CSV table of C-alpha atoms in Angstrom, one decimal:
chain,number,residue,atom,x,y,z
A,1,UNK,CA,64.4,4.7,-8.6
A,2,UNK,CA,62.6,3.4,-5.3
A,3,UNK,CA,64.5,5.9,-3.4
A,4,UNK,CA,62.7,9.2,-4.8
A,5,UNK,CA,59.5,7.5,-5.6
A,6,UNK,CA,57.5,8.5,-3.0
A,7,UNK,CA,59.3,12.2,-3.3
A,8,UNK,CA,56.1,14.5,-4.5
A,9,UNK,CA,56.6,16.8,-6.9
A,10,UNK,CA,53.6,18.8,-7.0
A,11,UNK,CA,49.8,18.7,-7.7
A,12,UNK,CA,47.8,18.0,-10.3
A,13,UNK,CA,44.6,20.3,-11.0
A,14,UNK,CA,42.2,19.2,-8.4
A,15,UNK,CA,44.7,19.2,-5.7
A,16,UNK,CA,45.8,15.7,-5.6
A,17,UNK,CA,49.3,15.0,-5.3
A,18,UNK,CA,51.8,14.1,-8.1
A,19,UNK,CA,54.3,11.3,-6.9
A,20,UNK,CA,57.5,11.0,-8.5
A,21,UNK,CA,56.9,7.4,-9.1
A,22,UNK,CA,53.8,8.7,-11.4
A,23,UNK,CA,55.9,11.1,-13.3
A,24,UNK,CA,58.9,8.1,-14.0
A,25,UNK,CA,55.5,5.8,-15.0
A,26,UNK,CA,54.4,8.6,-17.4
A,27,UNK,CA,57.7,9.3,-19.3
A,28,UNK,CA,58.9,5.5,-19.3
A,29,UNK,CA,55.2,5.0,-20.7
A,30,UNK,CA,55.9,7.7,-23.5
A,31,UNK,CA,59.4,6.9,-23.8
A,32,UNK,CA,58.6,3.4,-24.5
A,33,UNK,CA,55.6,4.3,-27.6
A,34,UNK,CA,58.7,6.0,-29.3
A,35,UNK,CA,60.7,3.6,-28.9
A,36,UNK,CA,58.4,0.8,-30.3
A,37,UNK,CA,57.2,3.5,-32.9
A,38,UNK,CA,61.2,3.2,-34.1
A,39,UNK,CA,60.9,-0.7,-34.5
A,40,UNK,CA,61.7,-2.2,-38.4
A,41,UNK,CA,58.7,-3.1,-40.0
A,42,UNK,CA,57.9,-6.7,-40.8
A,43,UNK,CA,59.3,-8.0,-44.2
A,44,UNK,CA,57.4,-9.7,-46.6
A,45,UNK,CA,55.6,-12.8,-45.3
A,46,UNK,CA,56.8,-12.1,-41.4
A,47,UNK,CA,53.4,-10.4,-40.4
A,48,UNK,CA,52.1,-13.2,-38.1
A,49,UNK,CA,55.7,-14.1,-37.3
A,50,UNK,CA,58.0,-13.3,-34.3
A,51,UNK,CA,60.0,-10.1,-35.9
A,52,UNK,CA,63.1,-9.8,-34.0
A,53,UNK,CA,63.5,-5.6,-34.1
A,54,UNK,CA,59.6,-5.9,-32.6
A,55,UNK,CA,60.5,-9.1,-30.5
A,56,UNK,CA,63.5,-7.2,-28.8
A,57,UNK,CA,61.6,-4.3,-28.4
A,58,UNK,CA,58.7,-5.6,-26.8
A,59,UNK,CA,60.9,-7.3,-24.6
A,60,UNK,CA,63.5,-4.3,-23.2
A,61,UNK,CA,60.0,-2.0,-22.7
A,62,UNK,CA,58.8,-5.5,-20.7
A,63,UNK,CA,61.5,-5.7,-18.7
A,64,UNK,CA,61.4,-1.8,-17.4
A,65,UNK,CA,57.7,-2.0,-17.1
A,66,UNK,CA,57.8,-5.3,-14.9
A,67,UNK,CA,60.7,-3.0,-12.7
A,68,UNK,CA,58.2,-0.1,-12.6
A,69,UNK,CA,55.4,-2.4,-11.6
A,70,UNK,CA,58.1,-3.7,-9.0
A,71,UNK,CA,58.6,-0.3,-7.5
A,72,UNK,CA,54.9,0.1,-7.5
A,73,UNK,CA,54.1,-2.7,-5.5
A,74,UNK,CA,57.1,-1.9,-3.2
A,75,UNK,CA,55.2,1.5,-2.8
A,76,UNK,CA,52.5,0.3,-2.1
A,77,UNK,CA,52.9,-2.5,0.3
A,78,UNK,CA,54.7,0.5,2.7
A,79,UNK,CA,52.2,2.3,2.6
A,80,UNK,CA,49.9,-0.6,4.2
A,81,UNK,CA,52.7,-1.2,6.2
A,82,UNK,CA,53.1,2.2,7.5
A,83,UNK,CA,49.3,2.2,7.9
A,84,UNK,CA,48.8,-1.1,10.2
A,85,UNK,CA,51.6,0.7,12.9
């Protein structure tokens, strides 16, 4: 996933350019509000509880977001990089 994004992959409407990396952000984000949407509700009595169909849940979209937020960084600390040669 690091490899491709910095890839553009076109512009949005006032010119700017579209990364790749913002496209994966923007589907993992969506992906990941259906995903949660899919969870079991609580059962009676569990509301204020740890649920564990919610508790794993949260925790696989965790996990991809802290990657993405990994790849972010990444992206942006070479682009500093590339800027200070």
């Amino acid at each position: 996933m690091r490899g491709v994004a910095d890839g553009e992959v076109g512009t949005g409407p006032t010119g700017q350019p579209i990364t790749a990396y913002d496209v994966m952000y923007e589907s993992e984000r969506r992906y990941s509000a259906d995903y949660l949407t899919h969870a079991k509700p609580a059962g009676p009595g569990e509301a204020g509880n740890v649920v564990g169909d919610w508790d794993n849940r949260a925790r696989h979209v965790g996990e991809v977001f802290g990657a993405m937020n990994a790849i972010g960084s990444d992206v942006t600390l070479d682009d500093r990089d590339d800027e200070d040669r």
